[in-house]
Each structure stands twice: as C-alpha cells, then as structure tokens.
Coordinates of C-alpha atoms and ligand atoms in Angstrom, one line a residue:
M1 CA 71.8 149.3 109.1
F2 CA 73.9 151.2 106.5
I3 CA 76.7 149.5 104.7
Y4 CA 79.1 152.2 103.7
R5 CA 81.4 151.7 100.8
T6 CA 84.8 150.7 101.9
E7 CA 86.3 153.5 99.7
S8 CA 84.5 156.2 101.6
L9 CA 85.4 154.6 105.0
E10 CA 89.0 154.5 103.8
L11 CA 88.8 158.1 102.7
L12 CA 87.4 159.0 106.0
R13 CA 90.3 157.2 107.7
Q14 CA 92.8 159.2 105.7
R15 CA 91.1 162.6 106.4
I16 CA 90.7 162.2 110.1
D17 CA 93.0 164.5 112.0
L18 CA 93.1 163.0 115.5
V19 CA 94.5 166.2 117.1
E20 CA 91.6 168.1 115.8
V21 CA 89.1 165.6 117.1
L22 CA 90.7 165.6 120.6
S23 CA 91.3 169.3 120.9
P24 CA 87.8 170.4 122.1
H25 CA 87.9 167.8 124.9
V26 CA 91.5 167.5 125.9
E27 CA 94.1 170.2 126.5
L28 CA 96.9 169.2 124.2
H29 CA 100.4 170.7 124.4
K30 CA 102.9 170.3 121.7
S31 CA 106.2 168.9 122.7
G32 CA 108.6 168.0 119.9
A33 CA 107.0 165.6 117.5
S34 CA 104.1 164.8 119.8
Y35 CA 101.3 166.2 121.8
K36 CA 100.7 165.6 125.5
A37 CA 97.8 166.1 127.8
C38 CA 96.4 165.0 131.1
C39 CA 94.5 161.9 130.3
P40 CA 90.7 162.3 130.1
F41 CA 90.2 158.7 131.0
H42 CA 91.8 158.8 134.5
D43 CA 92.8 161.3 137.1
E44 CA 96.3 162.6 136.9
K45 CA 98.4 165.7 137.4
T46 CA 101.3 165.1 135.1
P47 CA 100.4 164.4 131.5
S48 CA 100.8 160.9 130.2
F49 CA 98.2 161.0 127.4
M50 CA 100.1 161.2 124.1
V51 CA 99.5 161.6 120.4
Q52 CA 102.4 161.3 118.0
K53 CA 102.2 163.9 115.2
G54 CA 100.5 162.3 112.2
D55 CA 99.5 159.1 114.1
S56 CA 95.9 158.1 114.1
H57 CA 96.0 156.7 117.6
Y58 CA 96.2 158.2 121.1
H59 CA 97.9 156.4 123.9
C60 CA 97.9 156.9 127.7
F61 CA 101.0 155.7 129.4
G62 CA 99.3 156.0 132.8
C63 CA 96.1 154.0 132.3
G64 CA 96.8 152.4 129.0
A65 CA 93.8 154.0 127.2
H66 CA 94.4 153.5 123.6
G67 CA 92.5 154.1 120.4
D68 CA 91.7 155.9 117.3
A69 CA 89.3 158.9 116.7
I70 CA 86.3 156.6 116.7
A71 CA 87.4 154.8 119.9
F72 CA 87.8 158.3 121.5
L73 CA 84.3 159.4 120.5
M74 CA 82.8 156.1 121.6
N75 CA 84.7 156.1 124.9
Y76 CA 84.7 159.7 125.8
L77 CA 81.5 161.1 124.3
K78 CA 79.8 157.7 124.5
L79 CA 78.6 157.9 121.0
D80 CA 77.8 154.6 119.4
F81 CA 79.9 153.5 116.5
V82 CA 77.7 154.8 113.7
E83 CA 77.3 158.1 115.4
A84 CA 81.0 158.4 115.8
V85 CA 81.6 157.6 112.1
E86 CA 79.0 160.0 110.9
S87 CA 80.1 162.9 113.1
L88 CA 83.7 162.4 111.9
A89 CA 82.5 162.3 108.3
E90 CA 80.7 165.6 108.8
K91 CA 83.6 167.2 110.5
F92 CA 86.1 166.2 107.8
G93 CA 83.8 166.7 104.9
V94 CA 83.6 163.1 103.7
V95 CA 80.5 162.0 102.0
L96 CA 79.7 158.5 103.2
E97 CA 78.5 156.6 100.2
K98 CA 76.3 153.6 100.7
E99 CA 77.2 150.4 98.8
K100 CA 76.3 151.1 95.2
E101 CA 74.5 148.9 92.8
E102 CA 77.1 149.0 90.0
E103 CA 79.7 147.7 92.5
L104 CA 77.7 144.5 92.7
H105 CA 78.2 143.4 89.1
R106 CA 81.9 142.5 89.4
G107 CA 82.7 138.8 89.7
T108 CA 80.4 136.4 91.5
S109 CA 80.6 138.1 94.8
K110 CA 77.9 137.4 97.3
T111 CA 76.3 140.7 96.2
V112 CA 75.9 139.5 92.6
L113 CA 74.2 136.3 93.8
R114 CA 72.0 138.3 96.0
Q115 CA 71.0 140.6 93.2
A116 CA 70.1 137.7 90.9
L117 CA 67.9 136.2 93.7
A118 CA 66.2 139.5 94.3
H119 CA 65.3 139.8 90.6
A120 CA 64.0 136.2 90.6
S121 CA 61.9 136.9 93.6
R122 CA 60.3 139.9 92.0
L123 CA 59.6 137.9 88.9
Y124 CA 58.0 135.1 90.8
Q125 CA 55.7 137.6 92.6
F126 CA 54.8 139.1 89.2
F127 CA 53.9 135.6 87.8
L128 CA 51.7 134.9 90.8
L129 CA 49.7 138.1 90.7
H130 CA 49.6 139.0 87.1
T131 CA 49.6 135.9 84.9
E132 CA 46.8 133.7 83.8
Q133 CA 48.7 130.6 84.8
G134 CA 49.3 132.0 88.2
E135 CA 45.6 132.0 88.9
E136 CA 45.4 128.5 90.1
A137 CA 48.3 129.0 92.5
L138 CA 46.4 132.1 93.8
R139 CA 43.3 130.1 94.3
Y140 CA 45.2 127.5 96.2
L141 CA 46.7 130.1 98.5
Q142 CA 43.3 131.8 99.0
N143 CA 41.8 128.4 100.0
R144 CA 44.5 128.2 102.6
S145 CA 43.4 131.7 103.9
I146 CA 46.6 133.3 102.6
D147 CA 45.3 136.7 101.4
L148 CA 46.9 139.3 99.3
D149 CA 48.3 141.2 102.2
F150 CA 49.9 137.9 103.5
M151 CA 51.4 137.3 100.0
R152 CA 52.7 140.8 99.6
T153 CA 54.2 140.9 103.1
F154 CA 56.2 137.7 102.5
Q155 CA 56.8 138.2 98.8
I156 CA 55.2 134.9 97.9
G157 CA 55.4 134.0 94.2
Y158 CA 54.8 131.4 91.5
S159 CA 57.4 129.7 89.3
L160 CA 55.8 129.9 85.9
P161 CA 56.6 126.8 83.8
G162 CA 58.0 127.4 80.3
A163 CA 60.8 129.7 79.0
L164 CA 59.6 133.0 80.4
F165 CA 61.5 132.9 83.7
H166 CA 64.8 132.2 82.0
Q167 CA 64.2 134.8 79.3
A168 CA 63.2 137.5 81.7
M169 CA 66.3 136.8 83.9
Q170 CA 68.5 137.1 80.9
A171 CA 66.8 140.3 79.9
Q172 CA 67.6 141.6 83.4
G173 CA 71.2 140.9 82.7
V174 CA 71.6 137.9 84.9
P175 CA 73.9 135.5 83.1
D176 CA 73.2 131.7 83.1
P177 CA 76.3 130.8 85.2
I178 CA 74.9 133.0 88.0
L179 CA 71.5 131.6 87.7
E180 CA 73.0 128.1 88.0
E181 CA 75.1 129.2 91.0
V182 CA 72.1 130.3 92.9
G183 CA 70.4 127.0 92.0
L184 CA 67.6 128.4 89.8
L185 CA 68.8 126.9 86.6
L186 CA 69.9 123.3 85.9
Q187 CA 72.0 122.0 83.0
T188 CA 70.4 118.8 81.7
S189 CA 72.5 115.9 80.4
S190 CA 71.5 116.8 76.9
G191 CA 73.3 120.0 77.3
R192 CA 70.2 122.2 77.6
S193 CA 69.1 124.0 80.6
R194 CA 65.9 124.1 82.5
D195 CA 64.3 125.9 85.5
F196 CA 64.9 124.3 88.8
F197 CA 61.5 125.4 90.1
S198 CA 58.5 124.9 87.9
D199 CA 54.8 125.3 88.6
R200 CA 55.4 125.7 92.4
I201 CA 54.4 128.3 94.9
M202 CA 57.5 130.2 95.8
F203 CA 58.5 131.3 99.3
P204 CA 61.7 133.3 99.4
I205 CA 64.2 132.4 102.1
C206 CA 65.9 135.5 103.5
D207 CA 68.9 136.2 105.5
P208 CA 68.5 138.1 108.7
L209 CA 68.7 141.5 106.9
G210 CA 66.0 140.5 104.4
H211 CA 68.1 139.7 101.4
V212 CA 66.7 136.7 99.5
I213 CA 69.2 133.9 99.7
G214 CA 67.2 130.9 98.3
F215 CA 63.7 129.7 97.8
S216 CA 61.4 127.0 99.0
G217 CA 58.8 125.9 96.4
R218 CA 55.5 124.1 97.5
K219 CA 53.6 122.0 95.0
F220 CA 49.9 122.6 94.8
R221 CA 48.9 120.0 92.3
E222 CA 49.0 116.2 92.9
E223 CA 50.8 115.6 89.6
T224 CA 53.7 117.9 90.2
P225 CA 56.8 115.8 90.5
G226 CA 59.0 115.9 93.6
G227 CA 58.4 116.4 97.3
K228 CA 55.8 118.7 98.9
Y229 CA 58.4 121.3 99.4
V230 CA 61.6 121.6 97.4
N231 CA 64.4 124.0 98.6
S232 CA 67.0 125.5 96.4
A233 CA 70.5 124.2 96.8
E234 CA 73.0 125.5 99.3
T235 CA 75.2 128.3 98.1
P236 CA 77.7 130.5 99.8
L237 CA 74.7 132.6 100.9
F238 CA 72.4 129.8 101.9
K239 CA 73.5 127.4 104.6
K240 CA 70.6 125.3 105.7
S241 CA 72.1 124.4 109.0
H242 CA 72.0 128.0 110.1
V243 CA 69.2 129.7 108.3
L244 CA 66.1 130.4 110.3
F245 CA 63.0 130.8 108.2
G246 CA 61.1 134.0 109.0
L247 CA 64.0 135.6 110.9
S248 CA 64.2 138.7 108.8
Y249 CA 60.6 139.5 109.9
S250 CA 61.1 138.5 113.5
R251 CA 64.6 139.4 114.3
R252 CA 63.9 142.8 115.8
S253 CA 61.2 141.5 118.2
I254 CA 63.3 138.5 119.1
A255 CA 66.2 140.7 120.0
K256 CA 64.0 143.0 122.0
K257 CA 62.0 140.4 123.8
R258 CA 64.9 138.0 124.0
E259 CA 62.3 135.3 123.4
A260 CA 61.5 133.3 120.3
I261 CA 58.7 130.9 119.2
I262 CA 59.9 127.9 117.2
V263 CA 57.6 126.2 114.8
E264 CA 58.2 123.3 112.3
G265 CA 56.6 124.6 109.0
Q266 CA 57.4 127.6 106.9
I267 CA 53.7 128.5 106.5
D268 CA 53.4 128.1 110.3
A269 CA 56.1 130.7 110.8
L270 CA 54.6 133.1 108.3
R271 CA 51.1 132.7 109.7
M272 CA 52.4 133.3 113.2
I273 CA 54.2 136.4 112.2
H274 CA 51.2 137.7 110.2
S275 CA 49.0 137.1 113.2
G276 CA 51.1 139.2 115.5
F277 CA 53.4 136.6 117.0
D278 CA 56.2 138.4 115.3
Y279 CA 59.0 136.6 117.2
T280 CA 58.6 133.3 115.4
V281 CA 61.0 131.3 113.3
A282 CA 61.2 127.8 111.7
G283 CA 64.1 125.6 110.8
Q284 CA 64.9 125.3 107.2
G285 CA 63.7 122.0 105.8
T286 CA 66.4 120.1 107.6
A287 CA 66.1 119.3 111.3
F288 CA 66.5 122.1 113.8
G289 CA 70.1 121.9 115.0
E290 CA 72.9 123.5 116.9
G291 CA 73.5 126.0 114.1
H292 CA 70.0 127.4 114.5
V293 CA 70.4 127.5 118.2
K294 CA 73.5 129.5 117.8
E295 CA 71.8 132.0 115.6
L296 CA 69.2 132.7 118.3
L297 CA 71.9 132.9 121.0
H298 CA 73.5 135.6 118.9
L299 CA 70.3 137.5 119.2
G300 CA 70.4 137.3 123.0
V301 CA 67.5 134.8 123.3
V302 CA 67.0 133.6 126.9
Q303 CA 63.7 131.8 126.5
V304 CA 62.1 129.8 123.7
F305 CA 58.7 128.4 123.1
L306 CA 58.5 125.3 121.0
A307 CA 55.2 125.2 119.1
L308 CA 55.7 122.1 117.0
D309 CA 53.0 120.0 115.3
G310 CA 50.6 118.1 117.4
D311 CA 51.8 114.7 116.4
D312 CA 54.3 112.0 117.5
A313 CA 57.0 113.6 115.3
G314 CA 56.4 117.0 116.8
R315 CA 56.5 115.7 120.4
A316 CA 59.8 113.9 119.7
A317 CA 61.2 117.0 118.1
A318 CA 60.3 119.1 121.1
I319 CA 62.3 116.8 123.4
K320 CA 65.3 117.0 121.0
I321 CA 65.2 120.7 120.2
G322 CA 64.5 121.6 123.8
D323 CA 67.6 119.8 124.9
L324 CA 69.7 121.8 122.5
F325 CA 68.6 125.0 124.0
Q326 CA 68.7 123.8 127.6
K327 CA 72.3 122.7 127.0
K328 CA 73.1 126.4 126.3
G329 CA 71.3 127.6 129.3
V330 CA 68.2 128.9 127.4
G331 CA 64.9 128.3 129.1
V332 CA 62.4 126.2 127.1
K333 CA 58.7 126.0 127.3
V334 CA 56.7 123.5 125.2
V335 CA 53.4 124.6 123.7
C336 CA 51.1 121.6 123.4
L337 CA 49.1 121.7 120.2
P338 CA 46.0 119.5 120.0
Q339 CA 46.5 116.2 118.1
G340 CA 46.7 116.8 114.4
K341 CA 47.0 120.6 114.6
D342 CA 49.9 122.8 113.6
P343 CA 50.1 126.6 114.4
D344 CA 48.8 127.5 111.0
S345 CA 45.6 125.5 111.3
L346 CA 45.2 126.4 115.0
L347 CA 45.4 130.1 114.2
R348 CA 43.0 129.8 111.3
Q349 CA 40.4 128.1 113.5
E350 CA 40.9 129.7 116.9
G351 CA 42.6 133.0 116.1
R352 CA 45.2 134.9 117.9
E353 CA 43.5 134.5 121.3
G354 CA 43.4 130.7 120.8
F355 CA 47.1 130.6 120.3
A356 CA 47.8 133.1 123.0
K357 CA 46.0 130.9 125.5
L358 CA 48.1 127.9 124.5
L359 CA 51.2 130.0 124.8
D360 CA 50.2 131.1 128.3
S361 CA 49.8 127.5 129.4
A362 CA 53.0 126.3 127.8
E363 CA 54.8 123.7 129.9
E364 CA 58.3 124.1 131.2
Y365 CA 60.7 121.8 129.4
L366 CA 61.6 119.7 132.5
A367 CA 57.9 118.9 133.3
Y368 CA 57.3 118.1 129.6
L369 CA 60.3 115.9 129.5
F370 CA 59.3 114.0 132.6
S371 CA 55.7 113.4 131.4
E372 CA 56.9 112.3 128.0
R373 CA 59.6 110.0 129.4
S374 CA 57.2 108.6 131.9
K375 CA 55.2 107.2 129.0
Q376 CA 58.2 105.1 128.0
F377 CA 58.7 103.4 131.4
E378 CA 56.6 101.4 133.8
M379 CA 56.4 104.1 136.3
A380 CA 54.4 102.0 138.8
L381 CA 57.4 99.7 139.2
P382 CA 60.4 100.9 141.3
A383 CA 62.8 99.7 138.5
G384 CA 60.8 101.5 135.9
K385 CA 60.7 104.8 137.8
N386 CA 64.4 104.4 138.7
S387 CA 65.4 103.9 135.0
C388 CA 63.3 106.8 133.9
L389 CA 64.8 109.2 136.4
Q390 CA 68.3 108.1 135.8
A391 CA 67.8 108.7 132.1
I392 CA 66.5 112.2 132.7
V393 CA 69.3 113.1 135.2
E394 CA 71.8 111.8 132.6
Q395 CA 70.4 114.3 130.1
V396 CA 70.2 117.2 132.6
K397 CA 73.8 116.7 133.4
G398 CA 74.7 117.9 129.9
W399 CA 73.1 121.3 130.5
D400 CA 75.0 124.4 130.9
G401 CA 76.1 125.6 134.3
A402 CA 76.4 123.9 137.7
L403 CA 73.6 125.9 139.3
F404 CA 71.2 125.3 136.4
V405 CA 71.9 121.5 136.6
H406 CA 71.5 121.5 140.3
E407 CA 68.3 123.4 140.3
S408 CA 66.9 121.4 137.4
V409 CA 67.5 118.2 139.3
R410 CA 65.8 119.6 142.5
R411 CA 62.8 120.5 140.4
L412 CA 62.8 117.1 138.8
A413 CA 62.7 115.6 142.3
L414 CA 59.6 117.6 143.1
L415 CA 57.9 116.6 139.8
A416 CA 58.7 112.9 140.3
K417 CA 57.9 113.1 144.1
V418 CA 61.2 111.6 145.2
P419 CA 63.6 113.0 147.8
E420 CA 65.8 115.6 146.4
E421 CA 69.0 114.1 147.9
M422 CA 68.5 110.9 146.0
L423 CA 68.4 112.6 142.7
L424 CA 71.2 115.0 143.6
A425 CA 73.3 111.9 144.4
L426 CA 72.7 110.8 140.9
I427 CA 74.6 113.8 139.6
G428 CA 77.3 112.4 141.7
D429 CA 80.0 114.6 143.3
T430 CA 82.4 113.5 140.7
T431 CA 80.8 115.4 137.8
P432 CA 82.6 118.5 136.7
Y433 CA 79.5 120.5 137.5
V434 CA 79.5 120.0 141.2
R435 CA 83.2 120.3 141.4
R436 CA 83.0 123.6 139.7
T437 CA 80.4 125.1 142.0
S438 CA 82.4 124.2 145.1
K439 CA 85.8 125.2 143.8
L440 CA 85.5 127.8 141.2
G441 CA 82.1 129.4 141.3
T442 CA 81.7 132.8 139.7
T443 CA 85.3 133.6 139.5
Q444 CA 85.6 130.9 136.9
I445 CA 82.9 132.6 134.8
N446 CA 84.7 136.0 135.0
L447 CA 88.0 134.5 134.2
D448 CA 86.5 132.9 131.1
Q449 CA 85.1 136.2 130.0
I450 CA 88.2 138.1 130.7
L451 CA 90.3 135.6 128.7
E452 CA 87.9 135.7 125.7
R453 CA 87.8 139.5 125.7
D454 CA 91.6 139.8 126.0
L455 CA 92.1 137.5 123.0
L456 CA 89.5 139.2 120.9
R457 CA 91.0 142.6 121.7
W458 CA 94.4 141.6 120.6
L459 CA 93.0 140.2 117.4
V460 CA 91.1 143.4 116.7
L461 CA 94.0 145.7 117.6
L462 CA 96.7 143.8 115.7
G463 CA 94.7 143.4 112.5
K464 CA 94.8 140.8 109.9
T465 CA 97.7 141.6 107.7
K466 CA 99.5 139.0 105.6
E467 CA 101.9 136.8 107.5
S468 CA 100.8 138.3 110.8
V469 CA 100.4 136.4 114.0
V470 CA 96.7 137.0 113.7
I471 CA 96.5 134.8 110.6
K472 CA 98.3 132.1 112.4
V473 CA 96.1 132.3 115.4
L474 CA 92.9 132.2 113.3
D475 CA 94.3 129.1 111.8
V476 CA 94.3 127.2 115.1
L477 CA 91.2 128.7 116.8
T478 CA 87.6 127.8 116.2
E479 CA 84.4 129.6 117.3
E480 CA 83.5 126.7 119.6
L481 CA 86.5 127.4 121.8
F482 CA 84.8 130.6 123.1
K483 CA 82.1 130.2 125.7
D484 CA 80.3 133.6 125.4
P485 CA 78.0 133.7 122.4
I486 CA 78.9 137.3 121.7
A487 CA 82.6 136.4 121.8
Q488 CA 81.8 133.6 119.4
K489 CA 80.1 136.0 117.0
I490 CA 82.9 138.5 117.1
F491 CA 85.4 135.8 116.6
S492 CA 83.6 134.4 113.6
L493 CA 83.3 137.9 112.1
I494 CA 87.0 138.5 112.5
A495 CA 87.7 135.0 111.0
Q496 CA 85.4 135.6 108.1
S497 CA 86.4 139.1 107.2
E498 CA 88.7 139.5 104.3
A499 CA 90.7 142.3 105.8
Q500 CA 90.7 143.4 109.4
D501 CA 88.6 146.5 109.6
L502 CA 87.4 148.0 112.8
L503 CA 84.8 150.1 111.1
G504 CA 83.4 147.1 109.2
L505 CA 83.5 144.8 112.2
V506 CA 81.6 147.1 114.5
L507 CA 79.0 147.8 111.8
Q508 CA 78.0 144.2 112.1
L509 CA 77.3 144.4 115.8
S510 CA 73.8 145.7 116.0
L511 CA 72.4 144.5 119.4
P512 CA 72.9 146.7 122.4
E513 CA 74.7 143.9 124.4
E514 CA 77.0 143.3 121.4
K515 CA 77.9 147.0 121.2
L516 CA 78.4 147.1 125.0
F517 CA 80.5 144.0 124.9
F518 CA 82.6 145.5 122.1
A519 CA 82.9 148.9 123.8
Q520 CA 83.9 147.3 127.1
M521 CA 86.4 145.1 125.3
M522 CA 88.0 148.1 123.7
E523 CA 88.1 150.1 126.8
K524 CA 90.6 148.0 128.6
K525 CA 94.0 149.5 128.9
V526 CA 96.6 147.8 126.8
N527 CA 100.1 148.1 125.8
L528 CA 100.2 147.7 122.0
Q529 CA 103.9 147.0 122.2
K530 CA 103.1 143.8 123.9
A531 CA 100.3 142.9 121.5
E532 CA 101.9 140.0 119.8
A533 CA 103.1 138.4 123.0
G534 CA 99.7 139.1 124.5
L535 CA 97.9 137.4 121.6
V536 CA 100.1 134.3 121.8
E537 CA 99.6 134.1 125.5
S538 CA 95.8 134.4 125.3
T539 CA 95.7 131.9 122.5
N540 CA 97.6 129.4 124.5
K541 CA 95.3 130.0 127.5
L542 CA 92.2 129.5 125.4
L543 CA 93.6 126.3 123.9
Q544 CA 94.7 125.0 127.2
R545 CA 91.4 125.9 128.9
D546 CA 89.7 123.7 126.3
W547 CA 92.2 121.0 126.9
S548 CA 91.6 121.0 130.6
D549 CA 87.8 121.1 130.1
K550 CA 88.1 118.0 128.0
R551 CA 90.3 116.2 130.4
E552 CA 88.1 117.1 133.3
A553 CA 85.0 115.7 131.5
L554 CA 86.9 112.5 130.5
S555 CA 88.2 111.8 134.0
A556 CA 84.8 112.6 135.5
K557 CA 83.3 110.1 133.2
M558 CA 85.9 107.5 134.2
R559 CA 85.2 108.0 137.9
S560 CA 81.5 107.9 137.5
G561 CA 81.6 104.1 138.0
A562 CA 79.0 103.6 135.3
L563 CA 81.5 102.2 132.7
S564 CA 82.5 98.8 131.7
E565 CA 86.1 97.8 132.0
E566 CA 86.5 98.1 128.2
E567 CA 85.0 101.6 128.2
Q568 CA 87.3 102.5 131.1
L569 CA 90.4 101.4 129.1
F570 CA 89.2 103.2 126.1
L571 CA 88.8 106.4 128.0
A572 CA 92.1 106.0 129.7
K573 CA 93.7 105.7 126.4
E574 CA 91.9 108.8 125.1
L575 CA 92.9 110.7 128.2
S576 CA 96.6 109.8 127.9
E577 CA 96.5 110.8 124.2
L578 CA 95.1 114.2 125.0
K579 CA 98.2 116.3 124.8
M580 CA 98.3 119.8 126.1
P581 CA 98.2 122.1 123.0
T582 CA 100.7 124.9 122.7
F583 CA 100.7 127.6 120.1
D584 CA 104.0 128.8 119.0
I585 CA 104.4 131.4 116.2
T586 CA 107.9 130.2 115.2
R587 CA 106.4 126.9 114.3
Q588 CA 104.1 126.2 111.4
S589 CA 100.6 125.4 112.6
G590 CA 98.6 122.4 111.5
Ligands
UTP601 P1 55.1 119.9 107.1 O1 54.8 118.8 106.3 O2 54.6 120.0 108.5 O3 54.9 121.3 106.4 O4 56.7 120.0 107.1 P2 53.8 122.5 106.6 O5 54.6 123.7 106.9 O6 52.8 122.1 107.6 O7 53.3 122.6 105.2 P3 51.9 122.8 104.7 O8 51.1 123.5 105.7 O9 51.3 121.4 104.4 O10 52.1 123.6 103.4 C1 57.4 121.0 107.9 C2 58.5 121.6 107.2 O11 59.4 120.6 106.7 C3 60.0 120.9 105.5 C4 59.4 122.3 105.1 O12 60.3 123.3 105.6 C5 58.1 122.4 105.9 O13 57.7 123.7 106.2 N1 59.6 120.0 104.4 C6 58.4 119.3 104.4 C7 60.4 119.9 103.3 O14 61.5 120.5 103.2 N2 60.1 119.1 102.3 C8 58.9 118.3 102.3 O15 58.6 117.6 101.3 C9 58.1 118.5 103.4
MN602 MN1 52.9 121.2 109.4

C-alpha cells in the first residue's frame, strides 16, 4: 500500500474542482451561486442534487447523498479509494509523492525509530553472513536446518559483540538517544553505554507491513547470560500484547483464507511459513492474549488452528487461547502434536505432509475441551461427570452469540452422551443469551451495526478539529464499546489519528470487507446540519447500550441462583451503583 505524503494529498484536495469531476456524469445547471442537477443516486424529476460554487462537497436534499469528489467516484463509479485518489491526481495534474526518506529525520517520530531499526537489522544480517565471529552462529542455525534461504527470507542476523555495532550505527547517522529509544543501546551506571544484544542470533520482529519494530535474540552458547530468548523493550512501535510474530509474512494469506494457525515459538512460526503454511503466527514472548485475538479479528479470521507444543504447557495453553477465540465467535481447532514435539521439530522430521495430516485431523475445540476436562474429573461417578459438564457449560456461556452458545451446548450433550435438555437447562432461561434469542434475535444485531456505523459516520464527517465535539466524544468512548471488529478498527484509527483525514483513514483499510464497510457507511444519506446533534445522540446510545448490557449481565447473574447471599448483596450493590451514562457537550467530560 502506498503512503502518500500529506502535502501532496493536501495539494490534491486544493486542486480538485468538484464541478469538473461531476460534469461528465451529472447534468449540472448553474443557478445563482450554486449548481443543481437531478440526483444520480436516486430517481427524481426535479433536481435536488446541489453543489455550492467553490464547495468541495455535493449534497442531495432528496436522498441525502453527500460527499466530496472521492466519495462521488467511489459511490458512483465504484472506484476504490486509491483508484479514486489516483484518477483525481491525474485529472488535476498533481504528482502524488510517496513518503520521502528525508522527511523521516525530523524528531523522534515513529518513522525515525523505524529507520534506526531497519539499519540495525541490515547490520545484524551482515554480521551473521560476512564476519568471522558470525560463523559459529551460522553453524548453530545450519544444525537446526535453517538454511541460507530461510535466513534471508526472515532477515535473521547476529549481534556481534564489541564496539562495531554501535560505531556502524553512528556512522549511519543514528544518534545514541534514538538507539536507546528503540532499546538497542543501554546506559550503564558508570555512565558508559553498551549494546543491549550481544552474541545472540537476531530475529527481527516486524509490524504487519513488514517494518522492523523490535528484535528477539536467541542465545546459542551455554555461557551467554540471560534467558534463551531476550526481546527488545516495548516502544511506541512495539507493543507485545498486540504484536503477532510472523504476521508480515502471513497477513495476506490469513486475510484471504480467513484462517490462521497459531504456534508458540518464533522459530515454529518461521518454519511453518517457510514450509508453505504461510498463514501462521506466534504470540510475542508474552502469553497469547486478547490483543492478539483482536489483531486476527481485524483480518477477518473466522477459524483458527492451535498448533501448540506437545507438552502439558501447550495443552493448557490450547484451552486458554481457544476460549479467547470462541468468546469472539471464531471457530477453533486444536492440532494435537505428539508428546515432546513442536511444529518446528515435526516439520523437520515428517515434512509438510506430516504436518498437513495433523492439520486435517485437528480436533474441534469443544471436543478437545471435553476430553481434556474429563481427565480432571472422575467421570465414572455421577458427581464427577456432573461437575465436569457444569464447568464446561459455565465456560461456553461466555461465548459470543445466543445461537453459538446453544449449538455448542447441544454438541456437548452429544459428546458427553447426556440428554440435550439437561445441558440446555444448565444455560438456564435467565441468562442473557437465551433471553436475547427469544426477544431480540437478528434485529438486535442489525441495530447494533446501524448504531455503530452511524456513530462512526458522524465522527468521520465532522472531523477532529480542536475543541470540536468529536474530541469530546473520543474522550468518553473506547474501542471496546463497539461490537463489530471493523467498527472497532475504524474507531481506533480515528482515535489515534492526529488530524482527521478521510484520505488517510481510508488508506489504512486494506481488506475488502473493511472497504465495503467503509463504503456502505459513507453511502448513507445524512444531513450534515444535524451532524453534531447526531453524534451526541449516537454517543449516548452507544454508552447506554453498554450500560444496559452490563446491567443485564449482572441481573442475570443474580437470578442464576448459584450465588451465596454475600455475593448477591455485593452484586445488588454493584447494580444499584451502575448509573446510566449520559454524554452532554455542554459539560466537561471525565
Ligand atoms: P520455547 O521455549 O518453546 O521456544 O518458547 P522455541 O520457539 O521452541 O525455541 P527454540 O526452538 O528452542 O529456539 C516459546 C516462545 O516463548 C518465548 C519465545 O517467543 C519463544 O519463541 N520465550 C521463550 C521467551 O520470550 N524467552 C525465553 O527465554 C523462552
Ligand atoms: Mn518450542
């Protein structure tokens, strides 16, 4: 994806003459200071499609169609965003410059940090392949069947001990404070500095677009101090709770297949990708958590395969990670690796076919959960089986969607060979899930979507100017308040962006469903005059939806009958303290 320089996008914005863009497609008639036409977006006989002279937006008073030149080309000619931008640039003679290198040297913007890391990565690769000291590291890698192609593909390197790394970085014009900021240089107490990584095999950690954002260094000598793997520190670029190792190589396939394989180790991930399972990722040193799940949801993943190490820790992790995905309605299958194996060793011994076989016979999460939980209870005794099933149903109740929960419980009944109704009774008709199916059903889902789209549309259209309502709204909302993962992503893009920029925003939506979501969102007829009021209203609705979800969950819990008196009292207090939130622009938030 191209990142255009803001300057050229701004220039384009100034040059665009909307009337000229519309003329070939719409028959515009001048009337006073404006142009009128029959709206191309709905059927009409008297013109209500208007453009004010000099304005960059069109507006239809009939159907509410509203937008700028880009919106018109996207909606009318069905161009995608980049096509629209590029065709406008051509029409109005604007050369769209890509982000330039010199730009990146000012301040410690993320780009500066990125550049320093890219230099470091190239240096480490050089040390591995072209220095004498690197030879032992090379031998270690070759013993692990990591060949040159593997090393080149994943830019594996070596952190040469001594002063050379530091000197070479200085020679490249990377100042010490930047090297410290990206975690590659440490100040010692004696006031000197030393390399953070020394004598380790270096694996670059990349963001989804392939920029290096950190490193993981593996030791290959017993005597090297520190853990087996050491990761560079968190920086504004590198957030361990969100980074998926390998994603820059597997992102495309994951988005296309909407499936992902999750492994524990970094080398596992690289070996998998190198062997053709190019939709694999690993967590990043820390445990796989909700942040990682969210990243995959943003890619549209609907099914994951957990291929964790064949040991107790791996099996426990499969239960935990699987639950995180099931909670979000993503299907999970567990690949059972033989005891003591991990994907790397399995692929080396049994090849691609060996792993493919395991993948084919992966077990659905629920069956896996049942068989693992069964080991913890005395299933031959009625009490044991009862406790086991209750524990599982309790977990399943936390998954996303009434139907999903219902069907999962039915499936569990089949696996456990007990009558369906008995287990369904355990969900209880007091849980929010069952109540939702009977009362709300699909309309609820649509209302949720409509609300989220409305809110985002107002945010986009109003823009993030100083003191604007948008700023106040962004103050009170969080990503978690949105249910749709694409809505979450768009919201977080808006929240993170420094200035509201439609061009910039859309450039960050690369998946077809994201583009579609955005396009549909922007298609809706709106009356810009009512934008502020609309935004306030949608904000309130979203806050109140969350409030009522929380209340519903609390009261369902109270009615479940499974609580002690003390817990009941505690929840009752919590419930009474849960005040309906209201958002009011005249008041300060917070
Ligand atoms: P493993 O110990 O299973 O690593 O830890 P691995 O990938 O199989 O490593 P090799 O094959 O021995 O080289 C799994 C993951 O846990 C993190 C790393 O991300 C590793 O890939 N880890 C492990 C650390 O961050 N630090 C450690 O000291 C060990
Ligand atoms: Mn391992």
